Short mmCIF file of C-alpha atoms in Angstrom, two decimals:
data_model
loop_
_atom_site.label_atom_id
_atom_site.label_comp_id
_atom_site.label_asym_id
_atom_site.label_seq_id
_atom_site.Cartn_x
_atom_site.Cartn_y
_atom_site.Cartn_z
CA MET A 1 0.00 0.00 0.00
CA ALA A 2 1.41 3.37 -0.99
CA ILE A 3 0.42 6.82 0.26
CA ARG A 4 -0.12 9.27 -2.58
CA SER A 5 0.23 12.96 -1.77
CA THR A 6 -1.54 15.76 -3.62
CA MET A 7 -1.59 19.51 -3.03
CA ASP A 8 -4.87 21.18 -2.09
CA TYR A 9 -6.02 24.54 -0.71
CA ASP A 10 -8.27 25.38 2.22
CA LYS A 11 -10.90 28.14 2.24
CA ASP A 12 -8.46 30.96 2.97
CA GLY A 13 -6.15 29.89 0.14
CA THR A 14 -3.49 28.19 2.30
CA CYS A 15 -1.78 25.34 0.52
CA PHE A 16 -1.65 21.97 2.33
CA GLU A 17 -0.71 18.38 1.53
CA ARG A 18 -3.58 15.90 1.26
CA LYS A 19 -2.77 12.21 1.55
CA SER A 20 -4.90 9.27 0.48
CA SER A 21 -4.35 5.54 0.67
CA VAL A 22 -4.25 3.99 -2.80
CA MET A 23 -2.83 0.88 -4.34
CA GLU A 24 -0.21 1.86 -6.88
CA ILE A 25 0.80 -0.28 -9.85
CA ASP A 26 4.54 -0.85 -10.13
CA GLY A 27 6.99 -3.33 -11.62
CA HIS A 28 6.07 -5.94 -9.02
CA THR A 29 2.29 -5.80 -9.33
CA ALA A 30 0.85 -9.29 -9.86
CA LEU A 31 -2.12 -10.00 -12.10
CA VAL A 32 -5.21 -12.18 -11.76
CA GLY A 33 -7.86 -12.31 -14.45
CA LEU A 34 -11.40 -13.44 -15.14
CA ILE A 35 -11.67 -15.55 -18.29
CA ALA A 36 -15.27 -15.59 -19.48
CA HIS A 37 -17.56 -14.79 -22.41
CA PRO A 38 -19.17 -12.37 -21.79
CA ALA A 39 -17.16 -10.83 -18.97
CA GLY A 40 -18.25 -7.19 -18.78
CA HIS A 41 -21.03 -7.83 -16.25
CA SER A 42 -18.69 -9.41 -13.71
CA GLN A 43 -18.32 -8.04 -10.19
CA SER A 44 -15.22 -10.15 -9.56
CA PRO A 45 -12.78 -7.30 -10.36
CA ALA A 46 -14.42 -5.02 -7.79
CA MET A 47 -14.52 -7.80 -5.20
CA HIS A 48 -10.91 -8.94 -5.53
CA ASN A 49 -9.39 -5.49 -5.97
CA LEU A 50 -11.14 -4.36 -2.77
CA ALA A 51 -9.69 -7.40 -1.02
CA PHE A 52 -6.19 -6.84 -2.44
CA GLU A 53 -6.24 -3.26 -1.16
CA ALA A 54 -7.64 -4.18 2.25
CA ASP A 55 -5.01 -6.91 2.70
CA HIS A 56 -2.19 -4.72 1.31
CA ILE A 57 -1.44 -7.14 -1.52
CA ASN A 58 0.30 -5.71 -4.59
CA ALA A 59 -1.98 -7.28 -7.20
CA ARG A 60 -4.77 -6.40 -9.63
CA PHE A 61 -7.75 -8.32 -10.96
CA LEU A 62 -8.98 -7.66 -14.51
CA ALA A 63 -11.84 -9.12 -16.57
CA PHE A 64 -11.08 -10.59 -19.99
CA ASP A 65 -13.87 -11.31 -22.47
CA VAL A 66 -12.39 -14.25 -24.36
CA GLU A 67 -13.86 -15.66 -27.55
CA PRO A 68 -14.23 -19.45 -27.25
CA ALA A 69 -11.77 -20.03 -30.11
CA ARG A 70 -9.09 -18.13 -28.16
CA LEU A 71 -9.35 -20.03 -24.88
CA ASN A 72 -6.06 -21.87 -25.46
CA THR A 73 -4.26 -18.56 -25.95
CA ALA A 74 -5.83 -17.10 -22.82
CA ILE A 75 -4.66 -20.02 -20.68
CA ASP A 76 -1.14 -19.83 -22.15
CA THR A 77 -1.12 -16.14 -21.21
CA ILE A 78 -1.48 -17.06 -17.52
CA ARG A 79 1.92 -18.75 -17.80
CA ALA A 80 3.50 -16.16 -20.09
CA PHE A 81 2.49 -13.20 -17.90
CA LYS A 82 3.36 -15.07 -14.68
CA MET A 83 -0.13 -14.35 -13.37
CA LEU A 84 -1.15 -15.57 -9.92
CA GLY A 85 -3.98 -17.36 -11.66
CA ALA A 86 -7.47 -16.78 -12.98
CA SER A 87 -11.17 -17.09 -12.34
CA ILE A 88 -12.96 -19.20 -14.93
CA SER A 89 -16.60 -18.52 -15.72
CA MET A 90 -19.17 -19.45 -18.36
CA PRO A 91 -18.76 -20.99 -20.87
CA PHE A 92 -15.29 -22.31 -19.99
CA LYS A 93 -15.59 -24.15 -16.66
CA GLN A 94 -15.37 -27.53 -18.35
CA ALA A 95 -13.62 -26.60 -21.58
CA VAL A 96 -10.60 -25.35 -19.63
CA ILE A 97 -9.84 -28.71 -18.01
CA PRO A 98 -7.76 -30.27 -20.85
CA LEU A 99 -5.60 -27.13 -20.94
CA LEU A 100 -4.46 -27.41 -17.31
CA ASP A 101 -1.59 -29.40 -15.84
CA GLU A 102 -3.41 -30.74 -12.79
CA LEU A 103 -6.81 -30.85 -11.10
CA ASP A 104 -7.62 -30.65 -7.41
CA PRO A 105 -9.45 -33.85 -6.33
CA ALA A 106 -12.74 -31.98 -5.83
CA ALA A 107 -12.50 -30.38 -9.28
CA LYS A 108 -11.76 -33.80 -10.78
CA MET A 109 -14.84 -35.31 -9.13
CA ILE A 110 -17.06 -32.42 -10.17
CA GLY A 111 -15.62 -32.14 -13.66
CA ALA A 112 -15.52 -28.35 -13.63
CA VAL A 113 -13.04 -25.62 -12.75
CA ASN A 114 -13.70 -22.04 -11.66
CA THR A 115 -10.27 -21.19 -10.25
CA VAL A 116 -6.80 -21.65 -11.74
CA VAL A 117 -3.65 -21.22 -9.66
CA ASN A 118 -0.27 -20.70 -11.33
CA HIS A 119 2.60 -22.44 -9.53
CA ASP A 120 5.65 -21.30 -11.55
CA GLY A 121 3.96 -22.17 -14.84
CA HIS A 122 2.21 -25.29 -13.54
CA LEU A 123 -1.53 -24.61 -13.70
CA THR A 124 -3.82 -26.33 -11.20
CA GLY A 125 -7.61 -26.20 -11.47
CA TYR A 126 -9.89 -25.94 -8.45
CA THR A 127 -13.60 -25.50 -7.89
CA THR A 128 -14.97 -23.20 -5.20
CA ASP A 129 -18.53 -22.74 -6.51
CA GLY A 130 -20.04 -25.55 -4.43
CA ILE A 131 -18.58 -24.26 -1.18
CA GLY A 132 -19.72 -20.77 -2.15
CA PHE A 133 -23.29 -22.00 -2.66
CA VAL A 134 -23.47 -23.90 0.63
CA ASN A 135 -21.96 -21.03 2.61
CA ALA A 136 -24.29 -18.51 0.96
CA LEU A 137 -27.27 -20.55 2.18
CA LYS A 138 -25.74 -20.82 5.68
CA ASP A 139 -25.37 -17.03 5.78
CA GLU A 140 -29.13 -16.75 5.21
CA GLY A 141 -30.04 -19.45 7.71
CA VAL A 142 -31.12 -21.95 5.04
CA ALA A 143 -30.32 -25.58 5.82
CA LEU A 144 -29.63 -28.34 3.29
CA LYS A 145 -29.52 -31.38 5.57
CA GLY A 146 -32.56 -33.59 5.08
CA GLN A 147 -34.08 -31.29 2.45
CA THR A 148 -35.35 -31.81 -1.11
CA MET A 149 -33.89 -29.65 -3.86
CA THR A 150 -34.68 -29.20 -7.54
CA LEU A 151 -31.79 -27.95 -9.66
CA ALA A 152 -32.09 -26.64 -13.22
CA GLY A 153 -28.85 -26.60 -15.19
CA VAL A 154 -25.79 -28.80 -14.72
CA GLY A 155 -23.08 -26.79 -16.43
CA GLY A 156 -20.07 -25.23 -14.77
CA ALA A 157 -22.00 -23.90 -11.75
CA GLY A 158 -24.73 -26.50 -11.44
CA THR A 159 -22.35 -29.43 -11.19
CA PRO A 160 -20.49 -28.30 -8.04
CA ILE A 161 -23.76 -27.09 -6.52
CA ALA A 162 -25.28 -30.55 -6.97
CA ILE A 163 -22.34 -32.47 -5.53
CA GLN A 164 -21.63 -30.10 -2.64
CA ALA A 165 -25.31 -29.99 -1.67
CA ALA A 166 -25.41 -33.80 -1.62
CA LEU A 167 -22.28 -33.89 0.52
CA ALA A 168 -23.91 -31.35 2.87
CA GLY A 169 -26.70 -33.80 3.70
CA LEU A 170 -29.36 -33.15 1.07
CA LYS A 171 -32.00 -35.93 1.12
CA THR A 172 -33.35 -35.72 -2.43
CA LEU A 173 -32.02 -33.97 -5.52
CA ASN A 174 -34.04 -33.57 -8.73
CA ILE A 175 -31.80 -32.46 -11.61
CA PHE A 176 -33.24 -31.03 -14.84
CA ASN A 177 -31.42 -29.89 -17.98
CA ILE A 178 -32.13 -29.29 -21.65
CA ASN A 179 -31.16 -32.01 -24.10
CA ASP A 180 -27.64 -30.81 -24.85
CA ALA A 181 -24.05 -31.91 -24.29
CA ALA A 182 -24.46 -31.52 -20.52
CA VAL A 183 -26.78 -34.54 -20.36
CA VAL A 184 -23.84 -36.96 -20.21
CA ASN A 185 -22.42 -34.95 -17.30
CA ALA A 186 -25.80 -34.88 -15.56
CA LYS A 187 -26.09 -38.66 -15.67
CA ARG A 188 -22.55 -39.00 -14.33
CA ILE A 189 -23.35 -36.66 -11.44
CA VAL A 190 -26.46 -38.63 -10.53
CA THR A 191 -24.47 -41.87 -10.47
CA GLU A 192 -21.72 -40.38 -8.31
CA ILE A 193 -24.16 -38.85 -5.84
CA ASN A 194 -26.17 -42.05 -5.50
CA GLU A 195 -23.03 -44.15 -5.04
CA GLN A 196 -20.99 -41.85 -2.80
CA THR A 197 -23.56 -40.01 -0.64
CA ASP A 198 -26.83 -40.67 1.19
CA CYS A 199 -28.67 -38.33 -1.17
CA HIS A 200 -31.07 -39.80 -3.76
CA ALA A 201 -30.56 -38.03 -7.10
CA THR A 202 -32.50 -38.25 -10.37
CA PHE A 203 -32.14 -36.65 -13.78
CA THR A 204 -34.94 -35.59 -16.12
CA LEU A 205 -34.95 -33.60 -19.35
CA LEU A 206 -36.58 -30.19 -19.16
CA ASP A 207 -38.82 -31.25 -22.03
CA HIS A 208 -40.92 -32.95 -19.35
CA GLN A 209 -42.47 -29.79 -17.96
CA ASP A 210 -45.10 -31.60 -15.88
CA GLN A 211 -42.37 -33.48 -14.00
CA PHE A 212 -40.40 -30.26 -13.61
CA GLN A 213 -43.41 -28.49 -12.09
CA ASP A 214 -44.19 -31.43 -9.78
CA ALA A 215 -40.58 -31.60 -8.58
CA ILE A 216 -40.54 -27.90 -7.69
CA ALA A 217 -43.85 -28.21 -5.84
CA GLN A 218 -42.37 -30.95 -3.63
CA SER A 219 -39.06 -29.15 -3.02
CA ASP A 220 -37.70 -27.13 -0.13
CA LEU A 221 -35.29 -25.40 -2.51
CA TYR A 222 -35.34 -24.52 -6.20
CA VAL A 223 -31.98 -23.55 -7.68
CA ASP A 224 -31.54 -22.14 -11.18
CA ALA A 225 -28.01 -22.49 -12.52
CA THR A 226 -28.82 -22.00 -16.20
CA GLY A 227 -27.64 -18.43 -16.76
CA LEU A 228 -31.10 -17.26 -17.81
CA GLY A 229 -31.81 -13.81 -16.44
CA MET A 230 -28.45 -12.22 -17.31
CA GLY A 231 -26.91 -10.54 -20.33
CA LYS A 232 -28.91 -11.04 -23.50
CA LEU A 233 -31.17 -13.46 -21.61
CA VAL A 234 -32.09 -10.92 -18.92
CA ASP A 235 -35.83 -11.17 -19.61
CA GLN A 236 -35.95 -14.97 -19.54
CA ALA A 237 -36.66 -17.53 -16.82
CA LEU A 238 -37.52 -21.22 -16.77
CA VAL A 239 -40.34 -20.63 -14.31
CA THR A 240 -42.71 -17.80 -15.23
CA ASP A 241 -45.83 -18.96 -13.38
CA PRO A 242 -45.76 -18.06 -9.64
CA THR A 243 -48.16 -20.91 -8.84
CA TRP A 244 -45.26 -23.33 -9.41
CA PHE A 245 -43.70 -22.08 -6.17
CA HIS A 246 -44.95 -22.27 -2.58
CA PRO A 247 -44.24 -19.86 0.30
CA ASN A 248 -42.31 -22.31 2.50
CA MET A 249 -39.36 -22.72 0.18
CA THR A 250 -36.15 -21.10 -1.02
CA VAL A 251 -35.61 -19.90 -4.59
CA PHE A 252 -31.95 -19.40 -5.44
CA ASP A 253 -30.85 -17.84 -8.74
CA THR A 254 -27.11 -18.14 -9.35
CA VAL A 255 -27.21 -14.94 -11.44
CA TYR A 256 -25.83 -11.99 -9.46
CA ALA A 257 -26.06 -9.18 -12.01
CA PRO A 258 -28.74 -7.92 -12.20
CA SER A 259 -29.36 -8.27 -8.48
CA GLU A 260 -33.04 -9.08 -9.13
CA THR A 261 -33.82 -11.44 -11.98
CA LYS A 262 -37.08 -12.32 -13.66
CA LEU A 263 -37.12 -15.61 -11.72
CA MET A 264 -36.81 -13.73 -8.45
CA ARG A 265 -39.70 -11.46 -9.38
CA VAL A 266 -41.85 -14.49 -10.12
CA ALA A 267 -40.89 -15.95 -6.72
CA LYS A 268 -41.88 -12.68 -5.04
CA GLN A 269 -45.35 -12.99 -6.56
CA ALA A 270 -45.59 -16.39 -4.87
CA ASN A 271 -44.51 -14.94 -1.48
CA VAL A 272 -41.57 -17.34 -1.32
CA ALA A 273 -39.86 -17.24 2.09
CA HIS A 274 -36.25 -16.99 0.91
CA ILE A 275 -35.39 -15.46 -2.48
CA LEU A 276 -31.66 -15.28 -3.12
CA ASN A 277 -29.48 -14.17 -5.99
CA GLY A 278 -25.93 -15.30 -6.67
CA GLN A 279 -24.18 -12.51 -4.77
CA GLY A 280 -23.60 -14.56 -1.62
CA MET A 281 -22.33 -17.47 -3.68
CA LEU A 282 -20.05 -15.10 -5.60
CA LEU A 283 -18.62 -13.67 -2.41
CA ASN A 284 -18.05 -17.00 -0.69
CA GLN A 285 -16.53 -18.74 -3.70
CA GLY A 286 -14.39 -15.66 -4.27
CA ALA A 287 -13.08 -15.80 -0.72
CA ALA A 288 -11.98 -19.40 -1.27
CA ALA A 289 -10.27 -18.51 -4.57
CA PHE A 290 -8.58 -15.47 -3.01
CA LYS A 291 -7.03 -17.73 -0.36
CA LEU A 292 -5.72 -20.08 -3.06
CA TRP A 293 -4.04 -17.25 -4.99
CA THR A 294 -2.60 -15.29 -2.09
CA GLY A 295 -2.47 -17.55 0.96
CA GLN A 296 -4.38 -14.86 2.86
CA ALA A 297 -7.98 -14.68 4.02
CA MET A 298 -10.30 -12.33 2.18
CA PRO A 299 -11.81 -9.64 4.45
CA VAL A 300 -15.27 -10.91 3.59
CA GLU A 301 -17.43 -8.51 5.58
CA GLN A 302 -15.48 -5.49 4.39
CA VAL A 303 -15.85 -6.61 0.78
CA ARG A 304 -19.55 -7.38 1.25
CA GLU A 305 -20.19 -3.93 2.70
CA HIS A 306 -18.58 -2.14 -0.25
CA LEU A 307 -19.55 -4.46 -3.08
CA PHE A 308 -23.26 -4.85 -2.35
CA LYS A 309 -24.00 -1.71 -0.33
CA GLU A 310 -26.62 -0.53 -2.84
CA ASP A 311 -28.48 -3.84 -2.72
#
């Protein structure tokens, strides 16, 4: 942390020196980056740069909107620029895996990566999304143990959410997804959960809307990890009828920008007890990633106060 001095004048014209605490960029400033497409909506730069400053760490976090065809180049840049690492977001959480040197055991089980750490050119992939989801619910007093949850979307965020929720004691998990490449992953997740945890998991295509509606009606939690409600899809949601929800449940949308999505507005119409966006998940997964990059704890409450003060 450097102290920058500037000259100012008081009301009677007397010159005085005004000092302010700022983080200055110099020849030793380390870099961390978000690799995503799109990336402009991300709050990760604000979150991590606040934490770097609060912890007096000489580093900066930038967002990089990477075209899918350039992902290889972006990952090579982590090594070339000697970056501390990177955050990985949609649509690269699975595509990045073959480009890394090693996977953390949890990331290997989940089959997705949201954090890359650079150890002298050796890139290791981790996943912190699942822990971020569970801790976000804990912060709001929402329990998972013994509960029934319906999850829509099993891409880069949905996969760790499913596995971590099962490990946290979830009783029943109903997974739904469109008929795309993620179906193979969804079936793998169901098998792993049923074999390695006490949770009973099932998978159904979203084409079966009656089953989707019935599953939500019988659930304590509905989690949307599809990405609908953000960017160009801001006006879209899988559930548009408030009668699908009931008051004694939690609706969790992993989207964090905008802070209120169409799904959340539908849940409000149903008087749902707990309606959460992805901000808590973002903060908690970010804290875990921050520790991996720096070895220091993120000042979570300080970051929360500044990052989400208008919400």
